[in-house]
Amino acid sequence: MKKKIIIIVAVVIVAAAAGIYFMVLNPGESEPEISYYLPGDYFVTNIKDSKRLLQATIVLELATNDLAGTEAFLTENNHILRDVIVFTLREKTEAELRSIGVEDELREKIVSKLSEEMDADYIRTVYFDDFVIQ
């Protein structure tokens, strides 16, 4: 009986030590910091095959361990970022822009194109503060 108790206590101590190591002392990679980047005031673009315009305010969600460097890079290359977003928005017709779920589709497409064009794997998603067809 005493042998079982000693084994159980030893297992608990080893498990606790391993938990402390992996949770506190492990110098592994830390979780990326979440931040937000606003690439300008708003976007206004023509709608494909329409006389109407689309106005959208977009915020990018970033996940990075080098926040200052990432924001500096995005600011320096804001013209590329805006170009990719405008031309992605312009690809949609008015009917597509009015359809259900178009925002989710645009989110995925914008993130994909920005990641490819700017070699930016830290852009997690896109938020639309405004999305107005005029």
Short mmCIF file of N, CA, C and O in Angstrom, two decimals:
data_model
loop_
_atom_site.label_atom_id
_atom_site.label_comp_id
_atom_site.label_asym_id
_atom_site.label_seq_id
_atom_site.Cartn_x
_atom_site.Cartn_y
_atom_site.Cartn_z
N MET A 1 0.83 -1.19 0.00
CA MET A 1 0.00 0.00 0.00
C MET A 1 0.87 1.25 0.00
O MET A 1 0.59 2.19 -0.73
N LYS A 2 1.93 1.24 0.83
CA LYS A 2 2.83 2.39 0.89
C LYS A 2 3.56 2.56 -0.44
O LYS A 2 3.84 3.67 -0.86
N LYS A 3 3.85 1.45 -1.10
CA LYS A 3 4.53 1.49 -2.39
C LYS A 3 3.66 2.20 -3.44
O LYS A 3 4.16 2.99 -4.23
N LYS A 4 2.36 1.93 -3.44
CA LYS A 4 1.44 2.56 -4.38
C LYS A 4 1.36 4.06 -4.13
O LYS A 4 1.35 4.86 -5.07
N ILE A 5 1.32 4.46 -2.88
CA ILE A 5 1.26 5.88 -2.54
C ILE A 5 2.53 6.58 -2.99
O ILE A 5 2.48 7.68 -3.56
N ILE A 6 3.68 5.96 -2.77
CA ILE A 6 4.95 6.55 -3.18
C ILE A 6 5.00 6.70 -4.70
O ILE A 6 5.43 7.73 -5.22
N ILE A 7 4.52 5.71 -5.43
CA ILE A 7 4.50 5.78 -6.90
C ILE A 7 3.56 6.87 -7.37
O ILE A 7 3.89 7.65 -8.26
N ILE A 8 2.40 6.98 -6.78
CA ILE A 8 1.43 8.02 -7.16
C ILE A 8 2.00 9.40 -6.88
O ILE A 8 1.91 10.30 -7.72
N VAL A 9 2.62 9.60 -5.72
CA VAL A 9 3.21 10.90 -5.38
C VAL A 9 4.34 11.22 -6.36
O VAL A 9 4.46 12.35 -6.83
N ALA A 10 5.15 10.24 -6.71
CA ALA A 10 6.25 10.46 -7.66
C ALA A 10 5.71 10.87 -9.03
O ALA A 10 6.23 11.78 -9.68
N VAL A 11 4.66 10.20 -9.49
CA VAL A 11 4.06 10.53 -10.78
C VAL A 11 3.49 11.95 -10.75
O VAL A 11 3.66 12.72 -11.70
N VAL A 12 2.83 12.32 -9.67
CA VAL A 12 2.26 13.66 -9.54
C VAL A 12 3.37 14.71 -9.56
O VAL A 12 3.26 15.75 -10.22
N ILE A 13 4.46 14.46 -8.87
CA ILE A 13 5.59 15.41 -8.83
C ILE A 13 6.20 15.56 -10.22
O ILE A 13 6.47 16.68 -10.67
N VAL A 14 6.41 14.46 -10.92
CA VAL A 14 6.98 14.52 -12.27
C VAL A 14 6.03 15.26 -13.21
O VAL A 14 6.46 16.10 -14.01
N ALA A 15 4.75 14.97 -13.12
CA ALA A 15 3.76 15.66 -13.98
C ALA A 15 3.73 17.15 -13.68
O ALA A 15 3.67 17.98 -14.60
N ALA A 16 3.78 17.53 -12.41
CA ALA A 16 3.77 18.94 -12.03
C ALA A 16 5.04 19.63 -12.54
O ALA A 16 4.99 20.76 -13.05
N ALA A 17 6.18 18.97 -12.40
CA ALA A 17 7.44 19.54 -12.88
C ALA A 17 7.40 19.74 -14.39
O ALA A 17 7.83 20.79 -14.91
N ALA A 18 6.89 18.75 -15.11
CA ALA A 18 6.79 18.88 -16.57
C ALA A 18 5.83 20.01 -16.95
O ALA A 18 6.11 20.79 -17.87
N GLY A 19 4.72 20.11 -16.26
CA GLY A 19 3.77 21.18 -16.53
C GLY A 19 4.37 22.55 -16.29
O GLY A 19 4.21 23.47 -17.09
N ILE A 20 5.09 22.71 -15.20
CA ILE A 20 5.74 23.99 -14.90
C ILE A 20 6.77 24.32 -15.97
O ILE A 20 6.85 25.45 -16.45
N TYR A 21 7.55 23.33 -16.38
CA TYR A 21 8.55 23.57 -17.40
C TYR A 21 7.91 24.06 -18.70
O TYR A 21 8.32 25.04 -19.28
N PHE A 22 6.89 23.35 -19.18
CA PHE A 22 6.30 23.70 -20.46
C PHE A 22 5.46 24.97 -20.40
O PHE A 22 5.34 25.67 -21.40
N MET A 23 4.89 25.29 -19.28
CA MET A 23 4.04 26.48 -19.18
C MET A 23 4.82 27.73 -18.80
O MET A 23 4.47 28.82 -19.23
N VAL A 24 5.87 27.60 -18.01
CA VAL A 24 6.54 28.78 -17.48
C VAL A 24 7.98 28.90 -17.96
O VAL A 24 8.40 29.95 -18.43
N LEU A 25 8.74 27.85 -17.86
CA LEU A 25 10.16 27.93 -18.08
C LEU A 25 10.59 27.67 -19.52
O LEU A 25 11.71 27.97 -19.89
N ASN A 26 9.72 27.09 -20.33
CA ASN A 26 10.09 26.74 -21.69
C ASN A 26 10.33 28.00 -22.51
O ASN A 26 9.43 28.81 -22.69
N PRO A 27 11.53 28.17 -23.04
CA PRO A 27 11.83 29.38 -23.81
C PRO A 27 11.38 29.28 -25.27
O PRO A 27 11.94 29.92 -26.13
N GLY A 28 10.39 28.48 -25.54
CA GLY A 28 9.90 28.29 -26.90
C GLY A 28 9.28 29.56 -27.46
O GLY A 28 9.26 30.61 -26.83
N GLU A 29 8.75 29.44 -28.65
CA GLU A 29 8.17 30.58 -29.34
C GLU A 29 6.91 31.07 -28.61
O GLU A 29 6.05 30.28 -28.24
N SER A 30 6.83 32.37 -28.41
CA SER A 30 5.69 32.93 -27.70
C SER A 30 4.52 33.14 -28.67
O SER A 30 4.67 33.15 -29.88
N GLU A 31 3.35 33.31 -28.10
CA GLU A 31 2.16 33.57 -28.90
C GLU A 31 2.30 34.92 -29.59
O GLU A 31 2.77 35.88 -28.99
N PRO A 32 1.92 35.01 -30.85
CA PRO A 32 2.02 36.30 -31.54
C PRO A 32 1.05 37.32 -30.94
O PRO A 32 -0.02 36.97 -30.46
N GLU A 33 1.46 38.56 -30.99
CA GLU A 33 0.63 39.65 -30.48
C GLU A 33 -0.39 40.03 -31.55
O GLU A 33 -0.08 40.12 -32.73
N ILE A 34 -1.63 40.24 -31.15
CA ILE A 34 -2.70 40.63 -32.07
C ILE A 34 -2.79 42.16 -32.06
O ILE A 34 -2.84 42.79 -31.00
N SER A 35 -2.79 42.74 -33.26
CA SER A 35 -2.94 44.19 -33.39
C SER A 35 -3.77 44.47 -34.64
O SER A 35 -4.09 43.56 -35.41
N TYR A 36 -4.07 45.73 -34.85
CA TYR A 36 -4.92 46.13 -35.96
C TYR A 36 -4.25 47.25 -36.73
O TYR A 36 -3.61 48.12 -36.14
N TYR A 37 -4.39 47.22 -38.06
CA TYR A 37 -3.77 48.22 -38.93
C TYR A 37 -4.84 48.78 -39.85
O TYR A 37 -5.57 48.04 -40.51
N LEU A 38 -4.92 50.10 -39.90
CA LEU A 38 -5.88 50.79 -40.76
C LEU A 38 -5.12 51.35 -41.95
O LEU A 38 -4.31 52.27 -41.79
N PRO A 39 -5.34 50.81 -43.15
CA PRO A 39 -4.57 51.24 -44.32
C PRO A 39 -5.14 52.50 -44.99
O PRO A 39 -5.26 52.57 -46.21
N GLY A 40 -5.49 53.48 -44.23
CA GLY A 40 -6.05 54.71 -44.78
C GLY A 40 -7.48 54.90 -44.32
O GLY A 40 -8.05 54.07 -43.63
N ASP A 41 -8.06 56.02 -44.71
CA ASP A 41 -9.40 56.37 -44.27
C ASP A 41 -10.45 55.40 -44.79
O ASP A 41 -11.13 54.74 -44.05
N TYR A 42 -10.61 55.34 -46.10
CA TYR A 42 -11.60 54.46 -46.70
C TYR A 42 -11.22 54.21 -48.15
O TYR A 42 -10.34 54.87 -48.71
N PHE A 43 -11.89 53.26 -48.77
CA PHE A 43 -11.67 52.92 -50.16
C PHE A 43 -12.93 53.25 -50.93
O PHE A 43 -14.03 52.92 -50.49
N VAL A 44 -12.76 53.89 -52.08
CA VAL A 44 -13.88 54.12 -52.99
C VAL A 44 -13.44 53.59 -54.34
O VAL A 44 -12.37 53.94 -54.84
N THR A 45 -14.27 52.73 -54.93
CA THR A 45 -13.92 52.15 -56.22
C THR A 45 -15.17 51.91 -57.06
O THR A 45 -16.27 51.82 -56.53
N ASN A 46 -14.95 51.84 -58.36
CA ASN A 46 -16.03 51.48 -59.27
C ASN A 46 -16.44 50.04 -59.03
O ASN A 46 -15.64 49.22 -58.61
N ILE A 47 -17.70 49.78 -59.35
CA ILE A 47 -18.20 48.40 -59.29
C ILE A 47 -18.22 47.88 -60.72
O ILE A 47 -18.67 48.57 -61.64
N LYS A 48 -17.74 46.67 -60.91
CA LYS A 48 -17.65 46.06 -62.23
C LYS A 48 -19.02 46.03 -62.91
O LYS A 48 -20.01 45.62 -62.31
N ASP A 49 -19.08 46.53 -64.16
CA ASP A 49 -20.29 46.53 -64.99
C ASP A 49 -21.45 47.30 -64.33
O ASP A 49 -22.61 46.90 -64.44
N SER A 50 -21.14 48.39 -63.64
CA SER A 50 -22.17 49.19 -62.97
C SER A 50 -21.74 50.65 -62.97
O SER A 50 -20.56 50.97 -63.11
N LYS A 51 -22.73 51.53 -62.79
CA LYS A 51 -22.42 52.95 -62.66
C LYS A 51 -22.29 53.35 -61.19
O LYS A 51 -22.07 54.49 -60.86
N ARG A 52 -22.44 52.41 -60.33
CA ARG A 52 -22.38 52.66 -58.89
C ARG A 52 -20.94 52.55 -58.38
O ARG A 52 -20.06 52.03 -59.06
N LEU A 53 -20.76 53.05 -57.14
CA LEU A 53 -19.47 53.00 -56.47
C LEU A 53 -19.58 52.19 -55.19
O LEU A 53 -20.64 52.14 -54.57
N LEU A 54 -18.48 51.61 -54.79
CA LEU A 54 -18.40 50.91 -53.51
C LEU A 54 -17.47 51.70 -52.60
O LEU A 54 -16.38 52.08 -53.00
N GLN A 55 -17.96 51.99 -51.40
CA GLN A 55 -17.13 52.64 -50.38
C GLN A 55 -16.99 51.66 -49.21
O GLN A 55 -17.97 51.14 -48.71
N ALA A 56 -15.74 51.42 -48.82
CA ALA A 56 -15.49 50.49 -47.73
C ALA A 56 -14.36 51.01 -46.85
O ALA A 56 -13.38 51.55 -47.35
N THR A 57 -14.53 50.85 -45.56
CA THR A 57 -13.45 51.12 -44.61
C THR A 57 -12.99 49.77 -44.11
O THR A 57 -13.79 48.95 -43.67
N ILE A 58 -11.68 49.55 -44.21
CA ILE A 58 -11.12 48.23 -43.93
C ILE A 58 -10.07 48.32 -42.83
O ILE A 58 -9.25 49.25 -42.82
N VAL A 59 -10.10 47.36 -41.93
CA VAL A 59 -9.10 47.23 -40.87
C VAL A 59 -8.50 45.83 -40.98
O VAL A 59 -9.23 44.85 -41.11
N LEU A 60 -7.18 45.74 -40.92
CA LEU A 60 -6.50 44.45 -40.99
C LEU A 60 -6.16 43.98 -39.58
O LEU A 60 -5.68 44.76 -38.77
N GLU A 61 -6.40 42.71 -39.31
CA GLU A 61 -5.98 42.11 -38.04
C GLU A 61 -4.65 41.40 -38.29
O GLU A 61 -4.54 40.58 -39.19
N LEU A 62 -3.66 41.75 -37.48
CA LEU A 62 -2.32 41.20 -37.62
C LEU A 62 -1.98 40.33 -36.42
O LEU A 62 -2.39 40.63 -35.30
N ALA A 63 -1.20 39.28 -36.65
CA ALA A 63 -0.69 38.43 -35.58
C ALA A 63 0.82 38.32 -35.80
O ALA A 63 1.26 37.62 -36.70
N THR A 64 1.59 39.02 -34.98
CA THR A 64 3.03 39.06 -35.20
C THR A 64 3.79 39.19 -33.88
O THR A 64 3.26 39.71 -32.91
N ASN A 65 5.01 38.72 -33.89
CA ASN A 65 5.89 38.88 -32.73
C ASN A 65 6.73 40.15 -32.85
O ASN A 65 7.41 40.53 -31.91
N ASP A 66 6.72 40.78 -34.02
CA ASP A 66 7.48 42.01 -34.26
C ASP A 66 6.52 43.10 -34.69
O ASP A 66 6.49 43.50 -35.86
N LEU A 67 5.74 43.60 -33.77
CA LEU A 67 4.69 44.56 -34.07
C LEU A 67 5.24 45.84 -34.70
O LEU A 67 4.73 46.31 -35.71
N ALA A 68 6.28 46.40 -34.12
CA ALA A 68 6.84 47.66 -34.63
C ALA A 68 7.37 47.48 -36.06
O ALA A 68 7.11 48.30 -36.94
N GLY A 69 8.08 46.40 -36.30
CA GLY A 69 8.61 46.13 -37.64
C GLY A 69 7.52 45.88 -38.66
O GLY A 69 7.61 46.34 -39.79
N THR A 70 6.50 45.16 -38.26
CA THR A 70 5.39 44.86 -39.15
C THR A 70 4.63 46.12 -39.53
O THR A 70 4.34 46.36 -40.70
N GLU A 71 4.32 46.96 -38.55
CA GLU A 71 3.60 48.20 -38.84
C GLU A 71 4.44 49.15 -39.69
O GLU A 71 3.92 49.82 -40.57
N ALA A 72 5.74 49.18 -39.45
CA ALA A 72 6.62 50.02 -40.27
C ALA A 72 6.63 49.52 -41.71
O ALA A 72 6.56 50.31 -42.66
N PHE A 73 6.69 48.20 -41.90
CA PHE A 73 6.67 47.61 -43.24
C PHE A 73 5.36 47.93 -43.95
O PHE A 73 5.35 48.32 -45.13
N LEU A 74 4.23 47.78 -43.26
CA LEU A 74 2.93 48.05 -43.87
C LEU A 74 2.79 49.53 -44.22
O LEU A 74 2.25 49.88 -45.26
N THR A 75 3.25 50.40 -43.36
CA THR A 75 3.18 51.84 -43.63
C THR A 75 4.04 52.20 -44.83
O THR A 75 3.62 52.97 -45.70
N GLU A 76 5.23 51.64 -44.90
CA GLU A 76 6.13 51.91 -46.01
C GLU A 76 5.57 51.38 -47.33
O GLU A 76 5.80 51.97 -48.39
N ASN A 77 4.83 50.29 -47.28
CA ASN A 77 4.27 49.67 -48.48
C ASN A 77 2.76 49.82 -48.57
O ASN A 77 2.09 49.00 -49.20
N ASN A 78 2.24 50.88 -47.97
CA ASN A 78 0.79 51.10 -47.94
C ASN A 78 0.20 51.23 -49.35
O ASN A 78 -0.93 50.81 -49.59
N HIS A 79 0.97 51.78 -50.27
CA HIS A 79 0.48 51.93 -51.64
C HIS A 79 0.21 50.56 -52.29
O HIS A 79 -0.75 50.39 -53.03
N ILE A 80 1.03 49.57 -52.01
CA ILE A 80 0.82 48.23 -52.54
C ILE A 80 -0.41 47.60 -51.88
O ILE A 80 -1.26 47.02 -52.54
N LEU A 81 -0.49 47.76 -50.57
CA LEU A 81 -1.62 47.23 -49.80
C LEU A 81 -2.93 47.79 -50.33
O LEU A 81 -3.87 47.03 -50.62
N ARG A 82 -3.01 49.10 -50.52
CA ARG A 82 -4.23 49.73 -51.00
C ARG A 82 -4.55 49.29 -52.43
O ARG A 82 -5.71 49.07 -52.77
N ASP A 83 -3.53 49.17 -53.27
CA ASP A 83 -3.73 48.73 -54.65
C ASP A 83 -4.35 47.34 -54.70
O ASP A 83 -5.32 47.10 -55.44
N VAL A 84 -3.82 46.42 -53.91
CA VAL A 84 -4.35 45.06 -53.88
C VAL A 84 -5.81 45.07 -53.42
O VAL A 84 -6.66 44.40 -54.01
N ILE A 85 -6.10 45.84 -52.39
CA ILE A 85 -7.47 45.88 -51.87
C ILE A 85 -8.43 46.49 -52.89
O ILE A 85 -9.51 45.94 -53.15
N VAL A 86 -8.06 47.62 -53.50
CA VAL A 86 -8.94 48.27 -54.47
C VAL A 86 -9.24 47.34 -55.64
O VAL A 86 -10.40 47.17 -56.05
N PHE A 87 -8.22 46.71 -56.19
CA PHE A 87 -8.45 45.86 -57.35
C PHE A 87 -9.19 44.57 -56.99
O PHE A 87 -9.91 44.01 -57.82
N THR A 88 -9.07 44.13 -55.76
CA THR A 88 -9.87 42.98 -55.32
C THR A 88 -11.34 43.36 -55.20
O THR A 88 -12.22 42.61 -55.61
N LEU A 89 -11.61 44.54 -54.66
CA LEU A 89 -12.98 45.02 -54.55
C LEU A 89 -13.60 45.26 -55.93
O LEU A 89 -14.79 45.00 -56.14
N ARG A 90 -12.81 45.75 -56.88
CA ARG A 90 -13.31 46.07 -58.21
C ARG A 90 -13.69 44.85 -59.02
O ARG A 90 -14.40 44.96 -60.03
N GLU A 91 -13.25 43.68 -58.64
CA GLU A 91 -13.54 42.46 -59.38
C GLU A 91 -14.99 42.01 -59.25
O GLU A 91 -15.46 41.19 -60.03
N LYS A 92 -15.70 42.54 -58.28
CA LYS A 92 -17.07 42.09 -58.00
C LYS A 92 -18.09 42.95 -58.74
O LYS A 92 -17.97 44.17 -58.84
N THR A 93 -19.14 42.29 -59.23
CA THR A 93 -20.25 43.00 -59.85
C THR A 93 -21.19 43.48 -58.74
O THR A 93 -21.09 43.04 -57.59
N GLU A 94 -22.14 44.31 -59.11
CA GLU A 94 -23.10 44.82 -58.12
C GLU A 94 -23.93 43.68 -57.54
O GLU A 94 -24.18 43.63 -56.32
N ALA A 95 -24.34 42.74 -58.37
CA ALA A 95 -25.12 41.60 -57.88
C ALA A 95 -24.30 40.77 -56.89
O ALA A 95 -24.82 40.32 -55.87
N GLU A 96 -23.03 40.57 -57.19
CA GLU A 96 -22.17 39.81 -56.28
C GLU A 96 -21.99 40.54 -54.96
O GLU A 96 -22.00 39.92 -53.89
N LEU A 97 -21.85 41.86 -55.02
CA LEU A 97 -21.66 42.65 -53.80
C LEU A 97 -22.90 42.69 -52.93
O LEU A 97 -22.81 42.90 -51.72
N ARG A 98 -24.05 42.49 -53.53
CA ARG A 98 -25.29 42.48 -52.76
C ARG A 98 -25.66 41.08 -52.25
O ARG A 98 -26.61 40.91 -51.51
N SER A 99 -24.92 40.08 -52.67
CA SER A 99 -25.25 38.70 -52.28
C SER A 99 -24.83 38.41 -50.84
O SER A 99 -23.96 39.07 -50.27
N ILE A 100 -25.47 37.41 -50.28
CA ILE A 100 -25.19 37.00 -48.90
C ILE A 100 -23.83 36.32 -48.86
O ILE A 100 -23.51 35.49 -49.70
N GLY A 101 -23.03 36.70 -47.88
CA GLY A 101 -21.73 36.08 -47.69
C GLY A 101 -20.59 36.68 -48.48
O GLY A 101 -19.47 36.18 -48.44
N VAL A 102 -20.86 37.75 -49.23
CA VAL A 102 -19.81 38.35 -50.04
C VAL A 102 -18.68 38.92 -49.17
O VAL A 102 -17.52 38.88 -49.56
N GLU A 103 -19.02 39.39 -47.98
CA GLU A 103 -17.98 39.94 -47.10
C GLU A 103 -16.98 38.88 -46.71
O GLU A 103 -15.77 39.12 -46.71
N ASP A 104 -17.47 37.68 -46.39
CA ASP A 104 -16.56 36.59 -46.02
C ASP A 104 -15.68 36.19 -47.20
O ASP A 104 -14.48 35.92 -47.03
N GLU A 105 -16.27 36.15 -48.37
CA GLU A 105 -15.50 35.82 -49.58
C GLU A 105 -14.42 36.88 -49.83
O GLU A 105 -13.27 36.54 -50.14
N LEU A 106 -14.78 38.14 -49.69
CA LEU A 106 -13.81 39.22 -49.88
C LEU A 106 -12.71 39.18 -48.82
O LEU A 106 -11.54 39.43 -49.12
N ARG A 107 -13.08 38.87 -47.59
CA ARG A 107 -12.07 38.74 -46.52
C ARG A 107 -11.00 37.73 -46.92
O ARG A 107 -9.81 38.01 -46.85
N GLU A 108 -11.46 36.55 -47.31
CA GLU A 108 -10.52 35.48 -47.68
C GLU A 108 -9.66 35.88 -48.87
O GLU A 108 -8.45 35.65 -48.88
N LYS A 109 -10.30 36.49 -49.87
CA LYS A 109 -9.57 36.85 -51.09
C LYS A 109 -8.56 37.96 -50.80
O LYS A 109 -7.42 37.90 -51.29
N ILE A 110 -8.93 38.97 -50.01
CA ILE A 110 -8.01 40.06 -49.70
C ILE A 110 -6.83 39.54 -48.89
O ILE A 110 -5.67 39.87 -49.19
N VAL A 111 -7.09 38.73 -47.88
CA VAL A 111 -5.99 38.17 -47.08
C VAL A 111 -5.08 37.33 -47.96
O VAL A 111 -3.85 37.44 -47.87
N SER A 112 -5.65 36.51 -48.82
CA SER A 112 -4.85 35.66 -49.70
C SER A 112 -3.98 36.48 -50.64
O SER A 112 -2.78 36.22 -50.78
N LYS A 113 -4.57 37.47 -51.27
CA LYS A 113 -3.81 38.30 -52.22
C LYS A 113 -2.74 39.14 -51.51
O LYS A 113 -1.64 39.30 -52.03
N LEU A 114 -3.07 39.68 -50.34
CA LEU A 114 -2.06 40.46 -49.60
C LEU A 114 -0.91 39.56 -49.14
O LEU A 114 0.25 39.95 -49.21
N SER A 115 -1.24 38.38 -48.68
CA SER A 115 -0.21 37.44 -48.24
C SER A 115 0.72 37.08 -49.39
O SER A 115 1.94 37.02 -49.22
N GLU A 116 0.14 36.89 -50.56
CA GLU A 116 0.94 36.53 -51.73
C GLU A 116 1.76 37.71 -52.23
O GLU A 116 2.96 37.60 -52.46
N GLU A 117 1.13 38.87 -52.39
CA GLU A 117 1.79 40.04 -52.97
C GLU A 117 2.86 40.62 -52.05
O GLU A 117 3.92 41.05 -52.52
N MET A 118 2.59 40.62 -50.74
CA MET A 118 3.50 41.28 -49.80
C MET A 118 4.29 40.28 -48.96
O MET A 118 5.01 40.68 -48.06
N ASP A 119 4.14 38.99 -49.25
CA ASP A 119 4.79 37.95 -48.47
C ASP A 119 4.53 38.18 -46.98
O ASP A 119 5.44 38.26 -46.16
N ALA A 120 3.24 38.32 -46.66
CA ALA A 120 2.82 38.70 -45.31
C ALA A 120 1.91 37.63 -44.72
O ALA A 120 0.70 37.69 -44.88
N ASP A 121 2.50 36.67 -44.04
CA ASP A 121 1.70 35.60 -43.44
C ASP A 121 1.10 36.00 -42.10
O ASP A 121 0.42 35.21 -41.47
N TYR A 122 1.31 37.22 -41.67
CA TYR A 122 0.83 37.69 -40.37
C TYR A 122 -0.53 38.40 -40.47
O TYR A 122 -1.08 38.81 -39.46
N ILE A 123 -1.09 38.56 -41.66
CA ILE A 123 -2.41 39.16 -41.80
C ILE A 123 -3.44 38.05 -41.59
O ILE A 123 -3.55 37.13 -42.39
N ARG A 124 -4.17 38.14 -40.49
CA ARG A 124 -5.11 37.07 -40.12
C ARG A 124 -6.47 37.22 -40.77
O ARG A 124 -7.05 36.26 -41.23
N THR A 125 -7.01 38.43 -40.73
CA THR A 125 -8.34 38.64 -41.31
C THR A 125 -8.52 40.12 -41.64
O THR A 125 -7.67 40.95 -41.32
N VAL A 126 -9.64 40.41 -42.27
CA VAL A 126 -10.00 41.77 -42.66
C VAL A 126 -11.36 42.07 -42.04
O VAL A 126 -12.26 41.23 -42.08
N TYR A 127 -11.49 43.25 -41.48
CA TYR A 127 -12.79 43.70 -40.94
C TYR A 127 -13.27 44.86 -41.79
O TYR A 127 -12.50 45.73 -42.19
N PHE A 128 -14.57 44.89 -42.08
CA PHE A 128 -15.19 45.97 -42.81
C PHE A 128 -15.92 46.86 -41.80
O PHE A 128 -16.92 46.46 -41.22
N ASP A 129 -15.43 48.08 -41.61
CA ASP A 129 -16.14 49.03 -40.75
C ASP A 129 -17.31 49.65 -41.50
O ASP A 129 -18.34 49.94 -40.93
N ASP A 130 -17.12 49.88 -42.81
CA ASP A 130 -18.18 50.38 -43.69
C ASP A 130 -18.16 49.54 -44.94
O ASP A 130 -17.10 49.11 -45.41
N PHE A 131 -19.34 49.34 -45.52
CA PHE A 131 -19.45 48.61 -46.79
C PHE A 131 -20.71 49.13 -47.45
O PHE A 131 -21.80 48.61 -47.22
N VAL A 132 -20.56 50.19 -48.26
CA VAL A 132 -21.71 50.91 -48.80
C VAL A 132 -21.63 50.97 -50.32
O VAL A 132 -20.60 51.33 -50.87
N ILE A 133 -22.75 50.64 -50.97
CA ILE A 133 -22.87 50.79 -52.41
C ILE A 133 -23.65 52.07 -52.65
O ILE A 133 -24.75 52.24 -52.13
N GLN A 134 -23.06 52.97 -53.45
CA GLN A 134 -23.71 54.26 -53.71
C GLN A 134 -24.06 54.39 -55.17
O GLN A 134 -23.33 53.99 -56.03
#
